[in-house]
mmCIF file with all atom_site columns, C-alpha atoms in Angstrom:
data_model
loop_
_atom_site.group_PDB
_atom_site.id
_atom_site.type_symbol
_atom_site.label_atom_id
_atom_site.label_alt_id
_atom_site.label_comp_id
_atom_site.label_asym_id
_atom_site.label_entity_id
_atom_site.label_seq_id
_atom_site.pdbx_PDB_ins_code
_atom_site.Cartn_x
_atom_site.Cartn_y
_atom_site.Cartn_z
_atom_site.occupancy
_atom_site.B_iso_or_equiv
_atom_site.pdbx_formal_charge
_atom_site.auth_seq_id
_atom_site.auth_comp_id
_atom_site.auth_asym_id
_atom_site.auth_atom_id
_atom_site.pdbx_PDB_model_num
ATOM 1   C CA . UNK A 1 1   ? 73.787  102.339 89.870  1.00 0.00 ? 1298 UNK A CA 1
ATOM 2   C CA . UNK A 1 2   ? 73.728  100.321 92.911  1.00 0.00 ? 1299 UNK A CA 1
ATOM 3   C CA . UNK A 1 3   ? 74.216  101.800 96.606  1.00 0.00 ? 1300 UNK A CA 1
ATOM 4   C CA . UNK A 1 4   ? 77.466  102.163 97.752  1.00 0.00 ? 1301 UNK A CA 1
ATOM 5   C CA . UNK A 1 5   ? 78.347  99.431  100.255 1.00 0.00 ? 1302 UNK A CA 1
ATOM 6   C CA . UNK A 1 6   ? 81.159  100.631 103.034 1.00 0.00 ? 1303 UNK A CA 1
ATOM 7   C CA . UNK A 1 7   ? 83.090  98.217  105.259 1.00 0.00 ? 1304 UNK A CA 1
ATOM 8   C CA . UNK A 1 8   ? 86.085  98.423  107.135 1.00 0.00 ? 1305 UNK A CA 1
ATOM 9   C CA . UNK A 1 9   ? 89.007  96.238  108.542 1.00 0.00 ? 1306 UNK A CA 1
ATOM 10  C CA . UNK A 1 10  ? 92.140  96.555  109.810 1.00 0.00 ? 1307 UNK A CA 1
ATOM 11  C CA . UNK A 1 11  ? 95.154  97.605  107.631 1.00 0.00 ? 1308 UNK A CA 1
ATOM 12  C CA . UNK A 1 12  ? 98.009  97.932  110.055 1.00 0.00 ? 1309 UNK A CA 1
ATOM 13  C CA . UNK A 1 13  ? 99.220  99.612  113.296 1.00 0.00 ? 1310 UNK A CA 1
ATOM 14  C CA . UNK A 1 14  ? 101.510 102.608 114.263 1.00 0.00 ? 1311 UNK A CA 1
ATOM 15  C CA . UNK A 1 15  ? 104.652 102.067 116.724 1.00 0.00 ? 1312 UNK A CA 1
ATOM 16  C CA . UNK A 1 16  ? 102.643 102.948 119.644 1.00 0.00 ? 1313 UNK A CA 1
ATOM 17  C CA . UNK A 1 17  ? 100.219 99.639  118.683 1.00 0.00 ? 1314 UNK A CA 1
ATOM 18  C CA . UNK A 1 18  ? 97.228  102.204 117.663 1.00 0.00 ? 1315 UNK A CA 1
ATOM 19  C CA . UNK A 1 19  ? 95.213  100.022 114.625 1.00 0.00 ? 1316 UNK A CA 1
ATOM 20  C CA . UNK A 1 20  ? 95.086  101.535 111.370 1.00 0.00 ? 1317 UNK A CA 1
ATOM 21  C CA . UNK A 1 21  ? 92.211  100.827 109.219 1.00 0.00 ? 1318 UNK A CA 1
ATOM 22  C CA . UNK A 1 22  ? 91.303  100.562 105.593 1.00 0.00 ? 1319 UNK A CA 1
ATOM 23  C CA . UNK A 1 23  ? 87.590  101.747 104.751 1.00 0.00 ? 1320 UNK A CA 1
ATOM 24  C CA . UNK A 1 24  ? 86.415  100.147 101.449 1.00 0.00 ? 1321 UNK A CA 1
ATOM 25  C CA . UNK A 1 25  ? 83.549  102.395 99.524  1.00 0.00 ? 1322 UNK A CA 1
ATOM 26  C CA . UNK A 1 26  ? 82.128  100.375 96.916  1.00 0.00 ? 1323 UNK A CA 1
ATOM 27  C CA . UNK A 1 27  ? 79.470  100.624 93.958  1.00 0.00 ? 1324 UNK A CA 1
ATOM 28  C CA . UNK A 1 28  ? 78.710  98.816  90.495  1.00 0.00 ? 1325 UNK A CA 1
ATOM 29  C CA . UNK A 1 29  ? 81.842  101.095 88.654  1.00 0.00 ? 1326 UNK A CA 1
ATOM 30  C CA . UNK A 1 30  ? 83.804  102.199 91.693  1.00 0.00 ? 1327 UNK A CA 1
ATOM 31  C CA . UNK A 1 31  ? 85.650  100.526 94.446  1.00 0.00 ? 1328 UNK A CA 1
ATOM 32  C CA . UNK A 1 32  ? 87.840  103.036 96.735  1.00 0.00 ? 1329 UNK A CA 1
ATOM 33  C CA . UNK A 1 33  ? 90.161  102.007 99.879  1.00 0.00 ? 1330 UNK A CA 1
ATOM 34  C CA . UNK A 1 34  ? 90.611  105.012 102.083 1.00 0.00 ? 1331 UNK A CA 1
ATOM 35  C CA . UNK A 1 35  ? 93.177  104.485 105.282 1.00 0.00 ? 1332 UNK A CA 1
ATOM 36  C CA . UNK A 1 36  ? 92.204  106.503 108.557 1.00 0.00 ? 1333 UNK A CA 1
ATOM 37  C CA . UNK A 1 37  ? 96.012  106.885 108.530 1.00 0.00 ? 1334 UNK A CA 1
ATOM 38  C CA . UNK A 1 38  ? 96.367  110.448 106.555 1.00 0.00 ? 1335 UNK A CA 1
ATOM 39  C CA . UNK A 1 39  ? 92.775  109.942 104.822 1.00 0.00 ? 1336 UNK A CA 1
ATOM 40  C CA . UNK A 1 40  ? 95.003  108.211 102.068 1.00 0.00 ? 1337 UNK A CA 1
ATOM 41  C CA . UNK A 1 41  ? 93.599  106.948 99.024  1.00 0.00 ? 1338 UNK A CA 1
ATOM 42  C CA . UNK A 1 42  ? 95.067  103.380 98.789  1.00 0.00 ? 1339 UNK A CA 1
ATOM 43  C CA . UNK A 1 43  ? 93.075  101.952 96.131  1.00 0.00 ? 1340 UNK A CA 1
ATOM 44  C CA . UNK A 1 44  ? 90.652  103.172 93.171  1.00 0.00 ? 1341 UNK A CA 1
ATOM 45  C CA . UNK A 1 45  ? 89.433  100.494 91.270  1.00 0.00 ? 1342 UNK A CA 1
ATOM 46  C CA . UNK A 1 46  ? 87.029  101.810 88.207  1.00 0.00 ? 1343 UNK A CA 1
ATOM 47  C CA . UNK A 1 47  ? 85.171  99.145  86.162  1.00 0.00 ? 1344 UNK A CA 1
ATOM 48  C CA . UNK A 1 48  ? 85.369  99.765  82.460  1.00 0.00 ? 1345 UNK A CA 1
ATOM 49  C CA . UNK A 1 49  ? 82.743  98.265  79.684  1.00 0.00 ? 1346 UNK A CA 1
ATOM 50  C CA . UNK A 1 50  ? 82.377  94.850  79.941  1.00 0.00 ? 1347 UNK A CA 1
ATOM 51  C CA . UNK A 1 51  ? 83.929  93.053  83.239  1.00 0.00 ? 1348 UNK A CA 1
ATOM 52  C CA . UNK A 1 52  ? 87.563  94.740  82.894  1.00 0.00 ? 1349 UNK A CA 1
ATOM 53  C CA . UNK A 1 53  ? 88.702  96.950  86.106  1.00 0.00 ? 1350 UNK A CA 1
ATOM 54  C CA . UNK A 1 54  ? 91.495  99.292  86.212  1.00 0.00 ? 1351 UNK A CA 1
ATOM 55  C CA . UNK A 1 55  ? 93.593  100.605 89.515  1.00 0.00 ? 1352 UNK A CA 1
ATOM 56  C CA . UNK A 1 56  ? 93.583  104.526 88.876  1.00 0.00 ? 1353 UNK A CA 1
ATOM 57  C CA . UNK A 1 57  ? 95.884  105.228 91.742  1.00 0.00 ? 1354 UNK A CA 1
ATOM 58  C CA . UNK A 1 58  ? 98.869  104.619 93.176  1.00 0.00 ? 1355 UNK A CA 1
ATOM 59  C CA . UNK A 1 59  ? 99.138  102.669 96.652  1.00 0.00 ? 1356 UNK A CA 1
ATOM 60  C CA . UNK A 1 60  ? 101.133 100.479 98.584  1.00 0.00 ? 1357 UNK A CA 1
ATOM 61  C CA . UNK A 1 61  ? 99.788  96.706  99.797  1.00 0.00 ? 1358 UNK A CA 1
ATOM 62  C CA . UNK A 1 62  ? 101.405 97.043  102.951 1.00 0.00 ? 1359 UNK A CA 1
ATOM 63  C CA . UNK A 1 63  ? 100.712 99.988  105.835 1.00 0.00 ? 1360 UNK A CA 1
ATOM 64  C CA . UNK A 1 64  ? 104.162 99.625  107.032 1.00 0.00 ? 1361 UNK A CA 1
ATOM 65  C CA . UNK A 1 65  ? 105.385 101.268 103.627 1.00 0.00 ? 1362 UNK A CA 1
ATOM 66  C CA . UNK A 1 66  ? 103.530 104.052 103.823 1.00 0.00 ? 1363 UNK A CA 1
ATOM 67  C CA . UNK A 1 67  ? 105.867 105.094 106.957 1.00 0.00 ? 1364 UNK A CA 1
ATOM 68  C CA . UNK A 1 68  ? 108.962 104.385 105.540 1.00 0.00 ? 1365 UNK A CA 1
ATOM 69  C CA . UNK A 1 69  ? 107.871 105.601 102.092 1.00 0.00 ? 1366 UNK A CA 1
ATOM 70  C CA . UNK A 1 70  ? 108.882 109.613 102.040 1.00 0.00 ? 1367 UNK A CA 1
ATOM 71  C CA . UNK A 1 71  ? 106.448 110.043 99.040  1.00 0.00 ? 1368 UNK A CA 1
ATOM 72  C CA . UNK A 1 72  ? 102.856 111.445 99.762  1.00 0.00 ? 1369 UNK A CA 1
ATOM 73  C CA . UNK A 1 73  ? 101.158 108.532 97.670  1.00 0.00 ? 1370 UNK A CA 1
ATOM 74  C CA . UNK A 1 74  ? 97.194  109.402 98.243  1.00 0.00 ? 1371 UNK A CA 1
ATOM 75  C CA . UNK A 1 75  ? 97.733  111.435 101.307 1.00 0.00 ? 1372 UNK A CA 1
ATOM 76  C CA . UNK A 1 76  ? 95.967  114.390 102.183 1.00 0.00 ? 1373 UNK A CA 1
ATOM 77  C CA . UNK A 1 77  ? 98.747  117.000 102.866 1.00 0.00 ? 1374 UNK A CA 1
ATOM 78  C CA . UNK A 1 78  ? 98.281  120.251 104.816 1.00 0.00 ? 1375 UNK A CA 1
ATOM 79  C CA . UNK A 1 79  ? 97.814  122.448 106.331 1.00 0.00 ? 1376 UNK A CA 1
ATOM 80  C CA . UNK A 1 80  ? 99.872  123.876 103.739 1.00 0.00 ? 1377 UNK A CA 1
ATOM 81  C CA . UNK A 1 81  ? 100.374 121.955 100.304 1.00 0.00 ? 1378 UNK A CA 1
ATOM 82  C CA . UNK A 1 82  ? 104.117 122.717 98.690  1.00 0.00 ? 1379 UNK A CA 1
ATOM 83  C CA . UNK A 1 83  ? 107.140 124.873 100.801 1.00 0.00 ? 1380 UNK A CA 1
ATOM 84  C CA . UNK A 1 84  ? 107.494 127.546 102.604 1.00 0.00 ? 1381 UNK A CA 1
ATOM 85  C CA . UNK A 1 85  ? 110.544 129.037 102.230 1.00 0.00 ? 1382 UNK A CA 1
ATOM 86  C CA . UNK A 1 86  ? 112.798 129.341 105.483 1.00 0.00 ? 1383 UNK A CA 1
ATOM 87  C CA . UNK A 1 87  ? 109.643 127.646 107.560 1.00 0.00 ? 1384 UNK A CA 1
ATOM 88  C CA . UNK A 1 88  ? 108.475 131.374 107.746 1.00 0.00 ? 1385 UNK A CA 1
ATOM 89  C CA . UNK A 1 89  ? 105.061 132.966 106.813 1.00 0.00 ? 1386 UNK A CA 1
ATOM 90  C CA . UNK A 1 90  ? 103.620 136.365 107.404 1.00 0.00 ? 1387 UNK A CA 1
ATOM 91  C CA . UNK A 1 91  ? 99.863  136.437 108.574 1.00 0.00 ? 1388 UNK A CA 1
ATOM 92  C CA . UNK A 1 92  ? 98.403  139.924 109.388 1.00 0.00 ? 1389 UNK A CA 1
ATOM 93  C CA . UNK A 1 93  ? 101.650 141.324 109.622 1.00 0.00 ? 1390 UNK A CA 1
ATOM 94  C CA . UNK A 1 94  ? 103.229 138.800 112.225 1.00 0.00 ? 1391 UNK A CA 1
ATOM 95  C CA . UNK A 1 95  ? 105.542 136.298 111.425 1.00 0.00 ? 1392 UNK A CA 1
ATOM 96  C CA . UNK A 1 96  ? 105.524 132.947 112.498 1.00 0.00 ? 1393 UNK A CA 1
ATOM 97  C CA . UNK A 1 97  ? 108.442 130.273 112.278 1.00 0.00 ? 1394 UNK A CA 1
ATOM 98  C CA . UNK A 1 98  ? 106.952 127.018 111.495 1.00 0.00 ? 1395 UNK A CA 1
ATOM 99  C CA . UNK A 1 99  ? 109.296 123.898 111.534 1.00 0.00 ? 1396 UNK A CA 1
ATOM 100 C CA . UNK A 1 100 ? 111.492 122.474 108.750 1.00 0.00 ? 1397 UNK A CA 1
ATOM 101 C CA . UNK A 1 101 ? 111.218 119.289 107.806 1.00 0.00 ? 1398 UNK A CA 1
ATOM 102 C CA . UNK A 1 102 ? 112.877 119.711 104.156 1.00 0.00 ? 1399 UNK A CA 1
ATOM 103 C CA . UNK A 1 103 ? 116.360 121.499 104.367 1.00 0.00 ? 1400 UNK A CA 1
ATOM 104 C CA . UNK A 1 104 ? 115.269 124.822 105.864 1.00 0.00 ? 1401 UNK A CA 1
ATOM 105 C CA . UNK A 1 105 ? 111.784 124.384 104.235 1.00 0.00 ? 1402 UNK A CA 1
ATOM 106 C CA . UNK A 1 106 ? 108.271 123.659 106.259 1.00 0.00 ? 1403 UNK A CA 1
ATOM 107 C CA . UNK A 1 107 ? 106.906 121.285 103.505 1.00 0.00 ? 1404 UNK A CA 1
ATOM 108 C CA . UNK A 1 108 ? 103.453 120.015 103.469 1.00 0.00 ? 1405 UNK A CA 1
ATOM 109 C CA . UNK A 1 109 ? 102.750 120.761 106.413 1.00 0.00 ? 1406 UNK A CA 1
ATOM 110 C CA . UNK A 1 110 ? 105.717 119.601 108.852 1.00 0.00 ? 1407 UNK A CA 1
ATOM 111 C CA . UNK A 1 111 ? 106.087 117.610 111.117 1.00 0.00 ? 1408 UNK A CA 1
ATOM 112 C CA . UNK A 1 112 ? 102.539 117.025 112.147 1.00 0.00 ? 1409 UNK A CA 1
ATOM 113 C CA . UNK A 1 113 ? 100.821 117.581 108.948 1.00 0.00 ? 1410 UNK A CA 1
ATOM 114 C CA . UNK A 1 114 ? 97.494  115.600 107.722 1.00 0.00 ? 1411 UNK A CA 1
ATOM 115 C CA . UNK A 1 115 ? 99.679  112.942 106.468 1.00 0.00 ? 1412 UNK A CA 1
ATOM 116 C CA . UNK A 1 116 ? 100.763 111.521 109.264 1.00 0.00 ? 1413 UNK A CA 1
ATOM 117 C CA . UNK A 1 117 ? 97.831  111.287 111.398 1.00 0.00 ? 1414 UNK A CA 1
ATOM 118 C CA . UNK A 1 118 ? 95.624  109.133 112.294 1.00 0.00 ? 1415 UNK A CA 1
ATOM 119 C CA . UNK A 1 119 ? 92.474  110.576 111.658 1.00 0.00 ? 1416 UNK A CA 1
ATOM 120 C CA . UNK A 1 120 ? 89.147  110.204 113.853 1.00 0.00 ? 1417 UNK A CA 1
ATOM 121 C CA . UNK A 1 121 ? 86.380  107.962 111.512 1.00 0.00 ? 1418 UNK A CA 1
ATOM 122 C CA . UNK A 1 122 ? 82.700  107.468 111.679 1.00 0.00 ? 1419 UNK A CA 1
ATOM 123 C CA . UNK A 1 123 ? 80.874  105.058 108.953 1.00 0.00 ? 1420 UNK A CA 1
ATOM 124 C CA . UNK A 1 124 ? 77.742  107.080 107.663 1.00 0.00 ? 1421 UNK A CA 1
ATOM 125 C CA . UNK A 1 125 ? 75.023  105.223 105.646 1.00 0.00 ? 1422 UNK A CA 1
ATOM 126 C CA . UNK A 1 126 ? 76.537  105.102 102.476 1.00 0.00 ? 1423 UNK A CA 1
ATOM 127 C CA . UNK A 1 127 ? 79.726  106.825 103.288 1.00 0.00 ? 1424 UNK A CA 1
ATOM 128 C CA . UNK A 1 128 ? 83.061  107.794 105.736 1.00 0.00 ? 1425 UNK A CA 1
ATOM 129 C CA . UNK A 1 129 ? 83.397  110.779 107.774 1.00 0.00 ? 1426 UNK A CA 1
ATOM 130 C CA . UNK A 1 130 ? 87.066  111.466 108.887 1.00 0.00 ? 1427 UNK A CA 1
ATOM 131 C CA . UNK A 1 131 ? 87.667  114.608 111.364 1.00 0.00 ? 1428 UNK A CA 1
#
């Protein structure tokens, strides 16, 4: 297997102009796209025998879909994955109202979940590090 190769370029901006960027991991039998935009998967590309390659995710081409998109295609979602019901959750006996971004359900997260984020990036050696 050959190293894994790791390059990045821009993918898009947010409404306040910030840059988005794609980071492209790459070996002999996988090629992934990662945005710094939710740590989204965009792209998995696996090569089968022979020369055939297969996309084993789902993504969009375009950043500006992933905004308007209310699906969480390749996004990281948290702090909390599914609903809470009523945006309410009991920790050590004292209960805290989170906010409700589905009916009167905190889902995924909220408002500021992972999703929606642009996440902080470093390019290691053979890799990305996203905090």
């Amino acid at each position: 297997m050959s190293p894994t190769s790791v390059s990045r370029e821009p993918f898009g901006s947010l409404e306040d102009g910030s840059p988005v960027h794609r980071f492209t991991l790459a070996n002999d039998s996988l090629t992934a796209s990662i945005l710094d935009y939710g740590v989204r998967l965009q792209s998995l590309l696996c090569r089968l025998q022979g020369d055939e390659v297969r996309q084993c995710t789902l993504g969009f081409d375009k950043f500006e879909t992933y905004l308007t998109d209310g699906a969480y295609i390749g996004a990281v979602v948290g702090r909390f994955a599914n609903r809470i019901r009523d945006g309410r959750v009991t920790v050590d006996g004292s209960t805290c109202q989170l906010d409700r971004n589905e009916g009167d359900n905190h889902l995924h997260g909220g408002l500021k979940a992972f999703h929606n984020q642009k996440w902080q990036s470093a390019t290691i050696y053979d890799g990305v590090v996203f905090s």
